[in-house]
Amino acid sequence: MNGEILFEVKNIQKYFPLRSGVFSRTTGHLKAVDDVSFTVRRGETFGLVGESGCGKSTLGRTMLNLLEPTGGEAIFDSRNIYEMDKYEQRNLRKKLQIIFQDPYSSLNPRLNVGEIVGEALGVHGVASGPEKNERVKEMLSVCGLAPYHIRRYPHEFSGGQRQRIGIARALALNPEFIVADEPIASLDVSIQAQIVNLMEQLREKFGLTYLFISHDLSMVKYISNNVGVMYLGKLVEVAPTRQLFAKPLHPYTEALLSAIPTVDREARGKRVVLKGDVPSPVNPPSGCPFHPRCPYAMDRCRTETPELKKADDGRLVSCHLIH
């Protein structure tokens, strides 16, 4: 896609302090997100993939300033979110929303659906009374739920229906950018496809832009225009979806794609099995963070950290084998 840049991430860092002792002194930092940069164009879906604990969800929440950044910039519509005052950030909330991973814990069990979806409308003074109810019913309808569901409570719905409620809540304020934080991870396989199709329909209907965080590479391939691959808090490859799935350049991307299950024996490539566990972000390896598990590691990889730079085909990759 060649649209205008809507969201630009520049060198974002999110470190969590590690404390110990009687006085809880800071003895180190867990580098959950470490110097990440990429752009998301208006109207596209940017997929973010990687193993559990690599920092995907932390990155998404830090982008929206739900987690205070340690460093870097999050530029939405040409303005740095982190430099805005509280009044400006409050107004910006209408344009930036999030869909949470767990549809069970993300909905208040004491509120009915009308109160859950309509809460933000009242907080931001967008609508009240009958107008708010009509807006809520409209959002429920576009998300595949019935108007009478407005009076029901979360425990009366299935997991897939709860996630539709979460999506309706995110849509209530007519946002431009939505972080979908593993929105299908806790759902049955048959329901996952329905939710992804719904999100794609809503993107086209309302001109939405997504950051789609997921472990499911087949779903990422289906819904995303561009994909970023994270490992240990860093981006190791960023490329258009077709290009990345056709020919991954980074060894970690190659290993991830080889793990996608398929019934087509001819399409099945060589399985790349990574040795060892993911290193701790508290004490990451020197040089390239992937080198302890990389089958192609060289001496240079153990001492020199590769930069995320353009390869010959235009994609971004962080690997000494390429540059």
PDB file of N, CA, C and O in Angstrom, residues 14-74:
ATOM      1  N   LYS A  14      10.829   0.356  25.987  1.00  0.00           N
ATOM      2  CA  LYS A  14      10.062   0.175  27.217  1.00  0.00           C
ATOM      3  C   LYS A  14      10.816  -0.791  28.097  1.00  0.00           C
ATOM      4  O   LYS A  14      10.886  -1.998  27.831  1.00  0.00           O
ATOM      5  N   TYR A  15      11.438  -0.233  29.162  1.00  0.00           N
ATOM      6  CA  TYR A  15      12.192  -1.033  30.114  1.00  0.00           C
ATOM      7  C   TYR A  15      11.426  -1.072  31.442  1.00  0.00           C
ATOM      8  O   TYR A  15      10.916  -0.055  31.914  1.00  0.00           O
ATOM      9  N   PHE A  16      11.361  -2.258  32.031  1.00  0.00           N
ATOM     10  CA  PHE A  16      10.746  -2.401  33.347  1.00  0.00           C
ATOM     11  C   PHE A  16      11.860  -2.560  34.380  1.00  0.00           C
ATOM     12  O   PHE A  16      12.721  -3.437  34.237  1.00  0.00           O
ATOM     13  N   PRO A  17      11.870  -1.726  35.427  1.00  0.00           N
ATOM     14  CA  PRO A  17      12.934  -1.825  36.441  1.00  0.00           C
ATOM     15  C   PRO A  17      12.808  -3.099  37.274  1.00  0.00           C
ATOM     16  O   PRO A  17      11.706  -3.550  37.577  1.00  0.00           O
ATOM     17  N   LEU A  18      13.945  -3.675  37.604  1.00  0.00           N
ATOM     18  CA  LEU A  18      14.005  -4.841  38.490  1.00  0.00           C
ATOM     19  C   LEU A  18      14.502  -4.367  39.847  1.00  0.00           C
ATOM     20  O   LEU A  18      15.575  -3.759  39.942  1.00  0.00           O
ATOM     21  N   ARG A  19      13.728  -4.632  40.882  1.00  0.00           N
ATOM     22  CA  ARG A  19      14.071  -4.127  42.206  1.00  0.00           C
ATOM     23  C   ARG A  19      14.339  -5.284  43.179  1.00  0.00           C
ATOM     24  O   ARG A  19      13.746  -6.352  43.062  1.00  0.00           O
ATOM     25  N   SER A  20      15.220  -5.036  44.119  1.00  0.00           N
ATOM     26  CA  SER A  20      15.523  -6.044  45.137  1.00  0.00           C
ATOM     27  C   SER A  20      16.017  -5.354  46.404  1.00  0.00           C
ATOM     28  O   SER A  20      16.316  -4.155  46.405  1.00  0.00           O
ATOM     29  N   GLY A  21      16.079  -6.125  47.472  1.00  0.00           N
ATOM     30  CA  GLY A  21      16.562  -5.579  48.730  1.00  0.00           C
ATOM     31  C   GLY A  21      15.471  -4.928  49.551  1.00  0.00           C
ATOM     32  O   GLY A  21      14.335  -4.742  49.111  1.00  0.00           O
ATOM     33  N   VAL A  22      15.828  -4.535  50.762  1.00  0.00           N
ATOM     34  CA  VAL A  22      14.876  -3.933  51.699  1.00  0.00           C
ATOM     35  C   VAL A  22      14.330  -2.607  51.166  1.00  0.00           C
ATOM     36  O   VAL A  22      13.155  -2.290  51.337  1.00  0.00           O
ATOM     37  N   PHE A  23      15.174  -1.845  50.490  1.00  0.00           N
ATOM     38  CA  PHE A  23      14.774  -0.523  50.002  1.00  0.00           C
ATOM     39  C   PHE A  23      14.308  -0.548  48.544  1.00  0.00           C
ATOM     40  O   PHE A  23      14.106   0.497  47.943  1.00  0.00           O
ATOM     41  N   SER A  24      14.136  -1.762  47.994  1.00  0.00           N
ATOM     42  CA  SER A  24      13.647  -1.928  46.609  1.00  0.00           C
ATOM     43  C   SER A  24      14.445  -1.087  45.623  1.00  0.00           C
ATOM     44  O   SER A  24      13.904  -0.359  44.789  1.00  0.00           O
ATOM     45  N   ARG A  25      15.744  -1.189  45.733  1.00  0.00           N
ATOM     46  CA  ARG A  25      16.605  -0.456  44.805  1.00  0.00           C
ATOM     47  C   ARG A  25      16.583  -1.123  43.439  1.00  0.00           C
ATOM     48  O   ARG A  25      16.479  -2.336  43.323  1.00  0.00           O
ATOM     49  N   THR A  26      16.684  -0.307  42.404  1.00  0.00           N
ATOM     50  CA  THR A  26      16.716  -0.809  41.029  1.00  0.00           C
ATOM     51  C   THR A  26      18.067  -1.467  40.755  1.00  0.00           C
ATOM     52  O   THR A  26      19.113  -0.808  40.855  1.00  0.00           O
ATOM     53  N   THR A  27      18.042  -2.746  40.431  1.00  0.00           N
ATOM     54  CA  THR A  27      19.285  -3.484  40.200  1.00  0.00           C
ATOM     55  C   THR A  27      19.502  -3.837  38.726  1.00  0.00           C
ATOM     56  O   THR A  27      20.525  -4.400  38.371  1.00  0.00           O
ATOM     57  N   GLY A  28      18.524  -3.541  37.901  1.00  0.00           N
ATOM     58  CA  GLY A  28      18.635  -3.835  36.472  1.00  0.00           C
ATOM     59  C   GLY A  28      17.325  -3.504  35.774  1.00  0.00           C
ATOM     60  O   GLY A  28      16.412  -2.943  36.376  1.00  0.00           O
ATOM     61  N   HIS A  29      17.255  -3.846  34.484  1.00  0.00           N
ATOM     62  CA  HIS A  29      16.053  -3.558  33.709  1.00  0.00           C
ATOM     63  C   HIS A  29      15.703  -4.735  32.802  1.00  0.00           C
ATOM     64  O   HIS A  29      16.596  -5.397  32.265  1.00  0.00           O
ATOM     65  N   LEU A  30      14.415  -4.978  32.674  1.00  0.00           N
ATOM     66  CA  LEU A  30      13.919  -5.938  31.692  1.00  0.00           C
ATOM     67  C   LEU A  30      13.568  -5.151  30.438  1.00  0.00           C
ATOM     68  O   LEU A  30      12.649  -4.329  30.445  1.00  0.00           O
ATOM     69  N   LYS A  31      14.297  -5.400  29.372  1.00  0.00           N
ATOM     70  CA  LYS A  31      14.115  -4.628  28.137  1.00  0.00           C
ATOM     71  C   LYS A  31      13.045  -5.292  27.271  1.00  0.00           C
ATOM     72  O   LYS A  31      13.339  -6.063  26.355  1.00  0.00           O
ATOM     73  N   ALA A  32      11.789  -4.964  27.571  1.00  0.00           N
ATOM     74  CA  ALA A  32      10.666  -5.578  26.862  1.00  0.00           C
ATOM     75  C   ALA A  32      10.586  -5.112  25.420  1.00  0.00           C
ATOM     76  O   ALA A  32      10.282  -5.899  24.514  1.00  0.00           O
ATOM     77  N   VAL A  33      10.824  -3.835  25.197  1.00  0.00           N
ATOM     78  CA  VAL A  33      10.862  -3.259  23.839  1.00  0.00           C
ATOM     79  C   VAL A  33      12.132  -2.431  23.754  1.00  0.00           C
ATOM     80  O   VAL A  33      12.345  -1.531  24.578  1.00  0.00           O
ATOM     81  N   ASP A  34      12.958  -2.731  22.778  1.00  0.00           N
ATOM     82  CA  ASP A  34      14.291  -2.129  22.743  1.00  0.00           C
ATOM     83  C   ASP A  34      14.588  -1.519  21.369  1.00  0.00           C
ATOM     84  O   ASP A  34      14.966  -2.216  20.438  1.00  0.00           O
ATOM     85  N   ASP A  35      14.343  -0.216  21.244  1.00  0.00           N
ATOM     86  CA  ASP A  35      14.722   0.537  20.047  1.00  0.00           C
ATOM     87  C   ASP A  35      13.998   0.036  18.787  1.00  0.00           C
ATOM     88  O   ASP A  35      14.620  -0.381  17.811  1.00  0.00           O
ATOM     89  N   VAL A  36      12.673   0.099  18.806  1.00  0.00           N
ATOM     90  CA  VAL A  36      11.843  -0.385  17.694  1.00  0.00           C
ATOM     91  C   VAL A  36      11.340   0.784  16.858  1.00  0.00           C
ATOM     92  O   VAL A  36      10.846   1.778  17.405  1.00  0.00           O
ATOM     93  N   SER A  37      11.451   0.651  15.530  1.00  0.00           N
ATOM     94  CA  SER A  37      10.984   1.688  14.604  1.00  0.00           C
ATOM     95  C   SER A  37      10.269   1.042  13.420  1.00  0.00           C
ATOM     96  O   SER A  37      10.747   0.051  12.868  1.00  0.00           O
ATOM     97  N   PHE A  38       9.115   1.599  13.028  1.00  0.00           N
ATOM     98  CA  PHE A  38       8.406   1.175  11.821  1.00  0.00           C
ATOM     99  C   PHE A  38       7.295   2.178  11.536  1.00  0.00           C
ATOM    100  O   PHE A  38       7.010   3.074  12.346  1.00  0.00           O
ATOM    101  N   THR A  39       6.653   2.042  10.393  1.00  0.00           N
ATOM    102  CA  THR A  39       5.557   2.938  10.021  1.00  0.00           C
ATOM    103  C   THR A  39       4.320   2.122   9.638  1.00  0.00           C
ATOM    104  O   THR A  39       4.435   1.000   9.139  1.00  0.00           O
ATOM    105  N   VAL A  40       3.154   2.692   9.887  1.00  0.00           N
ATOM    106  CA  VAL A  40       1.884   2.081   9.502  1.00  0.00           C
ATOM    107  C   VAL A  40       1.143   3.091   8.629  1.00  0.00           C
ATOM    108  O   VAL A  40       0.921   4.224   9.058  1.00  0.00           O
ATOM    109  N   ARG A  41       0.770   2.668   7.423  1.00  0.00           N
ATOM    110  CA  ARG A  41       0.101   3.584   6.498  1.00  0.00           C
ATOM    111  C   ARG A  41      -1.408   3.536   6.697  1.00  0.00           C
ATOM    112  O   ARG A  41      -1.963   2.534   7.113  1.00  0.00           O
ATOM    113  N   ARG A  42      -2.046   4.649   6.393  1.00  0.00           N
ATOM    114  CA  ARG A  42      -3.495   4.774   6.581  1.00  0.00           C
ATOM    115  C   ARG A  42      -4.245   3.709   5.776  1.00  0.00           C
ATOM    116  O   ARG A  42      -3.984   3.517   4.590  1.00  0.00           O
ATOM    117  N   GLY A  43      -5.171   3.026   6.431  1.00  0.00           N
ATOM    118  CA  GLY A  43      -6.008   2.040   5.763  1.00  0.00           C
ATOM    119  C   GLY A  43      -5.417   0.652   5.652  1.00  0.00           C
ATOM    120  O   GLY A  43      -6.069  -0.254   5.144  1.00  0.00           O
ATOM    121  N   GLU A  44      -4.191   0.448   6.160  1.00  0.00           N
ATOM    122  CA  GLU A  44      -3.572  -0.873   6.060  1.00  0.00           C
ATOM    123  C   GLU A  44      -3.641  -1.614   7.393  1.00  0.00           C
ATOM    124  O   GLU A  44      -3.971  -1.045   8.435  1.00  0.00           O
ATOM    125  N   THR A  45      -3.312  -2.889   7.338  1.00  0.00           N
ATOM    126  CA  THR A  45      -3.154  -3.701   8.544  1.00  0.00           C
ATOM    127  C   THR A  45      -1.694  -4.113   8.645  1.00  0.00           C
ATOM    128  O   THR A  45      -1.167  -4.751   7.738  1.00  0.00           O
ATOM    129  N   PHE A  46      -1.056  -3.718   9.729  1.00  0.00           N
ATOM    130  CA  PHE A  46       0.341  -4.070   9.973  1.00  0.00           C
ATOM    131  C   PHE A  46       0.354  -5.227  10.962  1.00  0.00           C
ATOM    132  O   PHE A  46      -0.083  -5.090  12.103  1.00  0.00           O
ATOM    133  N   GLY A  47       0.827  -6.389  10.515  1.00  0.00           N
ATOM    134  CA  GLY A  47       0.886  -7.562  11.379  1.00  0.00           C
ATOM    135  C   GLY A  47       2.164  -7.593  12.193  1.00  0.00           C
ATOM    136  O   GLY A  47       3.232  -7.246  11.684  1.00  0.00           O
ATOM    137  N   LEU A  48       2.063  -7.984  13.450  1.00  0.00           N
ATOM    138  CA  LEU A  48       3.227  -8.086  14.324  1.00  0.00           C
ATOM    139  C   LEU A  48       3.265  -9.490  14.900  1.00  0.00           C
ATOM    140  O   LEU A  48       2.325  -9.925  15.566  1.00  0.00           O
ATOM    141  N   VAL A  49       4.352 -10.220  14.631  1.00  0.00           N
ATOM    142  CA  VAL A  49       4.449 -11.619  15.031  1.00  0.00           C
ATOM    143  C   VAL A  49       5.733 -11.861  15.815  1.00  0.00           C
ATOM    144  O   VAL A  49       6.668 -11.065  15.790  1.00  0.00           O
ATOM    145  N   GLY A  50       5.769 -13.014  16.498  1.00  0.00           N
ATOM    146  CA  GLY A  50       6.939 -13.404  17.282  1.00  0.00           C
ATOM    147  C   GLY A  50       6.513 -14.326  18.403  1.00  0.00           C
ATOM    148  O   GLY A  50       5.325 -14.478  18.699  1.00  0.00           O
ATOM    149  N   GLU A  51       7.491 -14.955  19.043  1.00  0.00           N
ATOM    150  CA  GLU A  51       7.202 -15.884  20.138  1.00  0.00           C
ATOM    151  C   GLU A  51       6.659 -15.149  21.360  1.00  0.00           C
ATOM    152  O   GLU A  51       6.812 -13.935  21.492  1.00  0.00           O
ATOM    153  N   SER A  52       6.037 -15.899  22.255  1.00  0.00           N
ATOM    154  CA  SER A  52       5.553 -15.319  23.512  1.00  0.00           C
ATOM    155  C   SER A  52       6.710 -14.686  24.271  1.00  0.00           C
ATOM    156  O   SER A  52       7.796 -15.265  24.370  1.00  0.00           O
ATOM    157  N   GLY A  53       6.461 -13.497  24.814  1.00  0.00           N
ATOM    158  CA  GLY A  53       7.483 -12.815  25.593  1.00  0.00           C
ATOM    159  C   GLY A  53       8.429 -11.959  24.788  1.00  0.00           C
ATOM    160  O   GLY A  53       9.364 -11.389  25.349  1.00  0.00           O
ATOM    161  N   CYS A  54       8.188 -11.824  23.474  1.00  0.00           N
ATOM    162  CA  CYS A  54       9.116 -11.036  22.645  1.00  0.00           C
ATOM    163  C   CYS A  54       8.822  -9.540  22.724  1.00  0.00           C
ATOM    164  O   CYS A  54       9.602  -8.729  22.213  1.00  0.00           O
ATOM    165  N   GLY A  55       7.686  -9.143  23.319  1.00  0.00           N
ATOM    166  CA  GLY A  55       7.398  -7.719  23.492  1.00  0.00           C
ATOM    167  C   GLY A  55       6.307  -7.167  22.608  1.00  0.00           C
ATOM    168  O   GLY A  55       6.105  -5.950  22.567  1.00  0.00           O
ATOM    169  N   LYS A  56       5.569  -8.026  21.909  1.00  0.00           N
ATOM    170  CA  LYS A  56       4.542  -7.551  20.964  1.00  0.00           C
ATOM    171  C   LYS A  56       3.452  -6.736  21.657  1.00  0.00           C
ATOM    172  O   LYS A  56       3.147  -5.613  21.249  1.00  0.00           O
ATOM    173  N   SER A  57       2.861  -7.315  22.689  1.00  0.00           N
ATOM    174  CA  SER A  57       1.768  -6.630  23.389  1.00  0.00           C
ATOM    175  C   SER A  57       2.258  -5.377  24.094  1.00  0.00           C
ATOM    176  O   SER A  57       1.578  -4.348  24.105  1.00  0.00           O
ATOM    177  N   THR A  58       3.447  -5.455  24.685  1.00  0.00           N
ATOM    178  CA  THR A  58       4.020  -4.285  25.349  1.00  0.00           C
ATOM    179  C   THR A  58       4.240  -3.159  24.352  1.00  0.00           C
ATOM    180  O   THR A  58       3.962  -1.990  24.650  1.00  0.00           O
ATOM    181  N   LEU A  59       4.701  -3.490  23.159  1.00  0.00           N
ATOM    182  CA  LEU A  59       4.900  -2.485  22.121  1.00  0.00           C
ATOM    183  C   LEU A  59       3.575  -1.822  21.751  1.00  0.00           C
ATOM    184  O   LEU A  59       3.484  -0.592  21.647  1.00  0.00           O
ATOM    185  N   GLY A  60       2.529  -2.635  21.537  1.00  0.00           N
ATOM    186  CA  GLY A  60       1.234  -2.081  21.162  1.00  0.00           C
ATOM    187  C   GLY A  60       0.690  -1.128  22.214  1.00  0.00           C
ATOM    188  O   GLY A  60       0.185  -0.048  21.888  1.00  0.00           O
ATOM    189  N   ARG A  61       0.818  -1.485  23.468  1.00  0.00           N
ATOM    190  CA  ARG A  61       0.298  -0.632  24.542  1.00  0.00           C
ATOM    191  C   ARG A  61       1.156   0.610  24.744  1.00  0.00           C
ATOM    192  O   ARG A  61       0.642   1.674  25.094  1.00  0.00           O
ATOM    193  N   THR A  62       2.462   0.472  24.522  1.00  0.00           N
ATOM    194  CA  THR A  62       3.341   1.640  24.641  1.00  0.00           C
ATOM    195  C   THR A  62       3.077   2.628  23.513  1.00  0.00           C
ATOM    196  O   THR A  62       3.149   3.848  23.714  1.00  0.00           O
ATOM    197  N   MET A  63       2.764   2.126  22.334  1.00  0.00           N
ATOM    198  CA  MET A  63       2.423   3.005  21.214  1.00  0.00           C
ATOM    199  C   MET A  63       1.243   3.909  21.546  1.00  0.00           C
ATOM    200  O   MET A  63       1.205   5.079  21.169  1.00  0.00           O
ATOM    201  N   LEU A  64       0.262   3.360  22.275  1.00  0.00           N
ATOM    202  CA  LEU A  64      -0.933   4.125  22.636  1.00  0.00           C
ATOM    203  C   LEU A  64      -0.751   4.910  23.924  1.00  0.00           C
ATOM    204  O   LEU A  64      -1.678   5.572  24.393  1.00  0.00           O
ATOM    205  N   ASN A  65       0.427   4.815  24.526  1.00  0.00           N
ATOM    206  CA  ASN A  65       0.750   5.473  25.792  1.00  0.00           C
ATOM    207  C   ASN A  65      -0.061   4.905  26.955  1.00  0.00           C
ATOM    208  O   ASN A  65      -0.263   5.576  27.964  1.00  0.00           O
ATOM    209  N   LEU A  66      -0.530   3.672  26.811  1.00  0.00           N
ATOM    210  CA  LEU A  66      -1.153   2.974  27.933  1.00  0.00           C
ATOM    211  C   LEU A  66      -0.070   2.513  28.911  1.00  0.00           C
ATOM    212  O   LEU A  66      -0.329   2.317  30.097  1.00  0.00           O
ATOM    213  N   LEU A  67       1.130   2.294  28.375  1.00  0.00           N
ATOM    214  CA  LEU A  67       2.325   2.082  29.186  1.00  0.00           C
ATOM    215  C   LEU A  67       3.273   3.242  28.896  1.00  0.00           C
ATOM    216  O   LEU A  67       3.488   3.599  27.735  1.00  0.00           O
ATOM    217  N   GLU A  68       3.815   3.828  29.946  1.00  0.00           N
ATOM    218  CA  GLU A  68       4.710   4.977  29.758  1.00  0.00           C
ATOM    219  C   GLU A  68       6.020   4.519  29.127  1.00  0.00           C
ATOM    220  O   GLU A  68       6.673   3.601  29.624  1.00  0.00           O
ATOM    221  N   PRO A  69       6.425   5.136  28.013  1.00  0.00           N
ATOM    222  CA  PRO A  69       7.644   4.706  27.326  1.00  0.00           C
ATOM    223  C   PRO A  69       8.903   5.096  28.099  1.00  0.00           C
ATOM    224  O   PRO A  69       8.917   6.080  28.842  1.00  0.00           O
ATOM    225  N   THR A  70       9.940   4.305  27.910  1.00  0.00           N
ATOM    226  CA  THR A  70      11.252   4.657  28.453  1.00  0.00           C
ATOM    227  C   THR A  70      11.959   5.630  27.529  1.00  0.00           C
ATOM    228  O   THR A  70      12.721   6.496  27.971  1.00  0.00           O
ATOM    229  N   GLY A  71      11.697   5.521  26.232  1.00  0.00           N
ATOM    230  CA  GLY A  71      12.299   6.421  25.262  1.00  0.00           C
ATOM    231  C   GLY A  71      11.645   6.264  23.907  1.00  0.00           C
ATOM    232  O   GLY A  71      10.848   5.352  23.681  1.00  0.00           O
ATOM    233  N   GLY A  72      11.980   7.162  22.985  1.00  0.00           N
ATOM    234  CA  GLY A  72      11.468   7.084  21.627  1.00  0.00           C
ATOM    235  C   GLY A  72      10.277   7.990  21.380  1.00  0.00           C
ATOM    236  O   GLY A  72       9.883   8.795  22.231  1.00  0.00           O
ATOM    237  N   GLU A  73       9.694   7.861  20.188  1.00  0.00           N
ATOM    238  CA  GLU A  73       8.567   8.682  19.780  1.00  0.00           C
ATOM    239  C   GLU A  73       7.480   7.817  19.154  1.00  0.00           C
ATOM    240  O   GLU A  73       7.778   6.835  18.471  1.00  0.00           O
ATOM    241  N   ALA A  74       6.226   8.206  19.394  1.00  0.00           N
ATOM    242  CA  ALA A  74       5.073   7.588  18.743  1.00  0.00           C
ATOM    243  C   ALA A  74       4.319   8.706  18.045  1.00  0.00           C
ATOM    244  O   ALA A  74       3.628   9.496  18.696  1.00  0.00           O
TER     245      ALA A  74
END
